[in-house]
Amino acid sequence: MSLNSTAFSHPPYFLLAGIPGLEKEQFWIAFPFCIMYVVAVLGNITLLLIIKAEPSLHEPMYLLLAMLAFTDLVLTTSTLPKMLGIFWLGSREIGFVWCLAQLFFIHTFSSVESGVLVAMALDRYVAVCHPLQHSSILSVPVVVALESLVLVRGVLLVSPLCFLLHRMSFCWHRIISHSYCEHMAVVKLACGDTRVNAIYGLFVAFTVTGTDMILISVSYTMILRVVMRLSAPEARLKAFSTCASHVCVILAFYVPALFTFLTHRFGQSTPPQVHITVANLYLLVPPMLNPIVYGVRTKKIWDRVV
């Protein structure tokens, strides 16, 4: 294929469908979405400002919280303003380059969030199972290196997705059956053989989600084994409460992610409105919950808030 034909193979824009099957209800659905977005933005910005302003919070656990808050801000802001524009204003057009940019930020920072959750589970494991070595094992330079690693991992894994899409030709059909530019939703509009895109997408999803879920599961299993040996009922109850809240946030992130990923490939019988609504909530619920669970329930941060 020549350079000129490749250039013309890219449509100037795509049309985002919003939530297929709920076009009439989208206007009202946008209100709770907007409220969740505002809560997520205010909560995560507050968390970042508190951690930045308080020198005593410049510790590994709080640096991971700051990274999580920043990731949540990028995830929600890269999707929700455009989504609300679709629901309220009917602004469905998104340029080809902007679509690839949105796709890059969504998938890169979903990978980053998953990596940060692993790092936080590791931090809790070391704090509970090896408390005397915590400061030496997870020092600030080590945590900064971990944060850099998960960011680089996300960029390196997702960049080829964008590159592969940029090289593809697209048919006249320009309507993306989604509220944002999700990888497989865009791939379905491409002409020709898309097996490489689908296989690489599977590889990225299983590499990130599969590996990270295994590491988190091992960390919390080890933590629970130590907690069960605690003699004081109050200490055991407090540890269980903390672990339970963290596990709920982790499930709120991974369950919708897996549902969306598997539905695109194997769930053709799933109603599109269910699929797309869950995919939207996947980018809203965890960023809204994280500041509450990890921030408000952390005594040092709560003391700064009140």
PDB file of N, CA, C and O in Angstrom, residues 21 23 39 53 79 81 101 108 110 115 121 157 197 209 218 240 248 257 260 274 278 280 288 303:
ATOM      1  N   GLY A  21     -28.730   1.700  22.141  1.00  0.00           N
ATOM      2  CA  GLY A  21     -29.935   1.158  22.761  1.00  0.00           C
ATOM      3  C   GLY A  21     -30.508   2.050  23.841  1.00  0.00           C
ATOM      4  O   GLY A  21     -31.654   1.860  24.260  1.00  0.00           O
ATOM      5  N   GLU A  23     -30.218   5.644  23.570  1.00  0.00           N
ATOM      6  CA  GLU A  23     -30.016   6.996  23.032  1.00  0.00           C
ATOM      7  C   GLU A  23     -30.958   8.022  23.678  1.00  0.00           C
ATOM      8  O   GLU A  23     -30.552   9.150  23.948  1.00  0.00           O
ATOM      9  N   VAL A  39     -17.006  14.116  41.811  1.00  0.00           N
ATOM     10  CA  VAL A  39     -16.508  13.520  43.063  1.00  0.00           C
ATOM     11  C   VAL A  39     -15.106  12.958  42.867  1.00  0.00           C
ATOM     12  O   VAL A  39     -14.212  13.153  43.702  1.00  0.00           O
ATOM     13  N   ALA A  53       1.438  18.860  50.284  1.00  0.00           N
ATOM     14  CA  ALA A  53       1.628  19.921  51.277  1.00  0.00           C
ATOM     15  C   ALA A  53       2.195  19.412  52.601  1.00  0.00           C
ATOM     16  O   ALA A  53       2.801  20.182  53.353  1.00  0.00           O
ATOM     17  N   THR A  79     -11.857  10.803  29.184  1.00  0.00           N
ATOM     18  CA  THR A  79     -13.089  10.225  28.634  1.00  0.00           C
ATOM     19  C   THR A  79     -14.360  10.990  28.985  1.00  0.00           C
ATOM     20  O   THR A  79     -15.207  11.204  28.118  1.00  0.00           O
ATOM     21  N   PRO A  81     -15.365  14.247  29.857  1.00  0.00           N
ATOM     22  CA  PRO A  81     -15.835  15.475  29.200  1.00  0.00           C
ATOM     23  C   PRO A  81     -16.419  15.200  27.812  1.00  0.00           C
ATOM     24  O   PRO A  81     -17.483  15.722  27.468  1.00  0.00           O
ATOM     25  N   ALA A 101      -5.381   9.158  20.350  1.00  0.00           N
ATOM     26  CA  ALA A 101      -4.818   9.723  21.585  1.00  0.00           C
ATOM     27  C   ALA A 101      -5.645   9.299  22.793  1.00  0.00           C
ATOM     28  O   ALA A 101      -5.103   8.903  23.840  1.00  0.00           O
ATOM     29  N   THR A 108      -3.260   2.956  28.372  1.00  0.00           N
ATOM     30  CA  THR A 108      -1.984   3.111  29.086  1.00  0.00           C
ATOM     31  C   THR A 108      -2.220   3.285  30.572  1.00  0.00           C
ATOM     32  O   THR A 108      -1.597   2.596  31.404  1.00  0.00           O
ATOM     33  N   SER A 110      -4.940   2.633  32.298  1.00  0.00           N
ATOM     34  CA  SER A 110      -5.575   1.457  32.906  1.00  0.00           C
ATOM     35  C   SER A 110      -4.491   0.474  33.325  1.00  0.00           C
ATOM     36  O   SER A 110      -4.558  -0.119  34.411  1.00  0.00           O
ATOM     37  N   GLY A 115      -0.908  -1.650  37.691  1.00  0.00           N
ATOM     38  CA  GLY A 115       0.435  -1.788  38.262  1.00  0.00           C
ATOM     39  C   GLY A 115       0.570  -1.123  39.617  1.00  0.00           C
ATOM     40  O   GLY A 115       1.241  -1.657  40.516  1.00  0.00           O
ATOM     41  N   ALA A 121      -0.452  -3.423  46.968  1.00  0.00           N
ATOM     42  CA  ALA A 121      -0.617  -4.731  47.622  1.00  0.00           C
ATOM     43  C   ALA A 121       0.726  -5.223  48.150  1.00  0.00           C
ATOM     44  O   ALA A 121       0.805  -5.791  49.252  1.00  0.00           O
ATOM     45  N   LEU A 157       3.550  -1.225  26.159  1.00  0.00           N
ATOM     46  CA  LEU A 157       2.564  -2.224  25.744  1.00  0.00           C
ATOM     47  C   LEU A 157       1.458  -1.625  24.872  1.00  0.00           C
ATOM     48  O   LEU A 157       0.977  -2.277  23.942  1.00  0.00           O
ATOM     49  N   ASN A 197      -4.115  -7.278  15.336  1.00  0.00           N
ATOM     50  CA  ASN A 197      -4.621  -6.359  16.363  1.00  0.00           C
ATOM     51  C   ASN A 197      -5.320  -7.109  17.491  1.00  0.00           C
ATOM     52  O   ASN A 197      -5.096  -6.822  18.672  1.00  0.00           O
ATOM     53  N   THR A 209      -3.542  -7.725  33.095  1.00  0.00           N
ATOM     54  CA  THR A 209      -4.575  -8.139  34.049  1.00  0.00           C
ATOM     55  C   THR A 209      -4.241  -9.479  34.706  1.00  0.00           C
ATOM     56  O   THR A 209      -4.337  -9.611  35.930  1.00  0.00           O
ATOM     57  N   VAL A 218      -1.751 -13.269  45.549  1.00  0.00           N
ATOM     58  CA  VAL A 218      -0.700 -13.862  46.393  1.00  0.00           C
ATOM     59  C   VAL A 218      -0.399 -12.950  47.578  1.00  0.00           C
ATOM     60  O   VAL A 218      -0.275 -13.420  48.724  1.00  0.00           O
ATOM     61  N   PHE A 240      -8.736  -7.122  59.031  1.00  0.00           N
ATOM     62  CA  PHE A 240      -9.737  -7.656  58.105  1.00  0.00           C
ATOM     63  C   PHE A 240     -10.510  -6.523  57.425  1.00  0.00           C
ATOM     64  O   PHE A 240     -10.780  -6.564  56.220  1.00  0.00           O
ATOM     65  N   CYS A 248     -12.342  -4.728  47.868  1.00  0.00           N
ATOM     66  CA  CYS A 248     -13.540  -4.222  47.180  1.00  0.00           C
ATOM     67  C   CYS A 248     -13.158  -3.244  46.070  1.00  0.00           C
ATOM     68  O   CYS A 248     -13.718  -3.286  44.964  1.00  0.00           O
ATOM     69  N   ALA A 257     -13.412  -4.444  34.102  1.00  0.00           N
ATOM     70  CA  ALA A 257     -12.388  -4.513  33.059  1.00  0.00           C
ATOM     71  C   ALA A 257     -12.440  -5.858  32.340  1.00  0.00           C
ATOM     72  O   ALA A 257     -12.427  -5.923  31.105  1.00  0.00           O
ATOM     73  N   THR A 260     -15.732  -6.170  30.248  1.00  0.00           N
ATOM     74  CA  THR A 260     -15.658  -5.405  28.997  1.00  0.00           C
ATOM     75  C   THR A 260     -14.757  -6.092  27.985  1.00  0.00           C
ATOM     76  O   THR A 260     -15.102  -6.233  26.806  1.00  0.00           O
ATOM     77  N   VAL A 274     -25.821  -2.865  28.093  1.00  0.00           N
ATOM     78  CA  VAL A 274     -25.211  -3.392  29.320  1.00  0.00           C
ATOM     79  C   VAL A 274     -23.701  -3.325  29.218  1.00  0.00           C
ATOM     80  O   VAL A 274     -23.005  -2.850  30.131  1.00  0.00           O
ATOM     81  N   VAL A 278     -21.377  -0.762  31.574  1.00  0.00           N
ATOM     82  CA  VAL A 278     -20.350  -1.318  32.466  1.00  0.00           C
ATOM     83  C   VAL A 278     -18.978  -0.749  32.105  1.00  0.00           C
ATOM     84  O   VAL A 278     -18.179  -0.414  32.989  1.00  0.00           O
ATOM     85  N   ASN A 280     -18.321   2.141  30.820  1.00  0.00           N
ATOM     86  CA  ASN A 280     -18.269   3.522  31.296  1.00  0.00           C
ATOM     87  C   ASN A 280     -18.037   3.580  32.805  1.00  0.00           C
ATOM     88  O   ASN A 280     -17.247   4.389  33.300  1.00  0.00           O
ATOM     89  N   MET A 288     -13.627   7.215  41.667  1.00  0.00           N
ATOM     90  CA  MET A 288     -14.454   7.846  42.698  1.00  0.00           C
ATOM     91  C   MET A 288     -14.229   7.185  44.055  1.00  0.00           C
ATOM     92  O   MET A 288     -14.179   7.862  45.093  1.00  0.00           O
ATOM     93  N   ASP A 303      -6.703  13.065  59.175  1.00  0.00           N
ATOM     94  CA  ASP A 303      -6.390  14.119  60.136  1.00  0.00           C
ATOM     95  C   ASP A 303      -6.137  15.454  59.444  1.00  0.00           C
ATOM     96  O   ASP A 303      -6.472  16.512  59.980  1.00  0.00           O
TER      97      ASP A 303
END
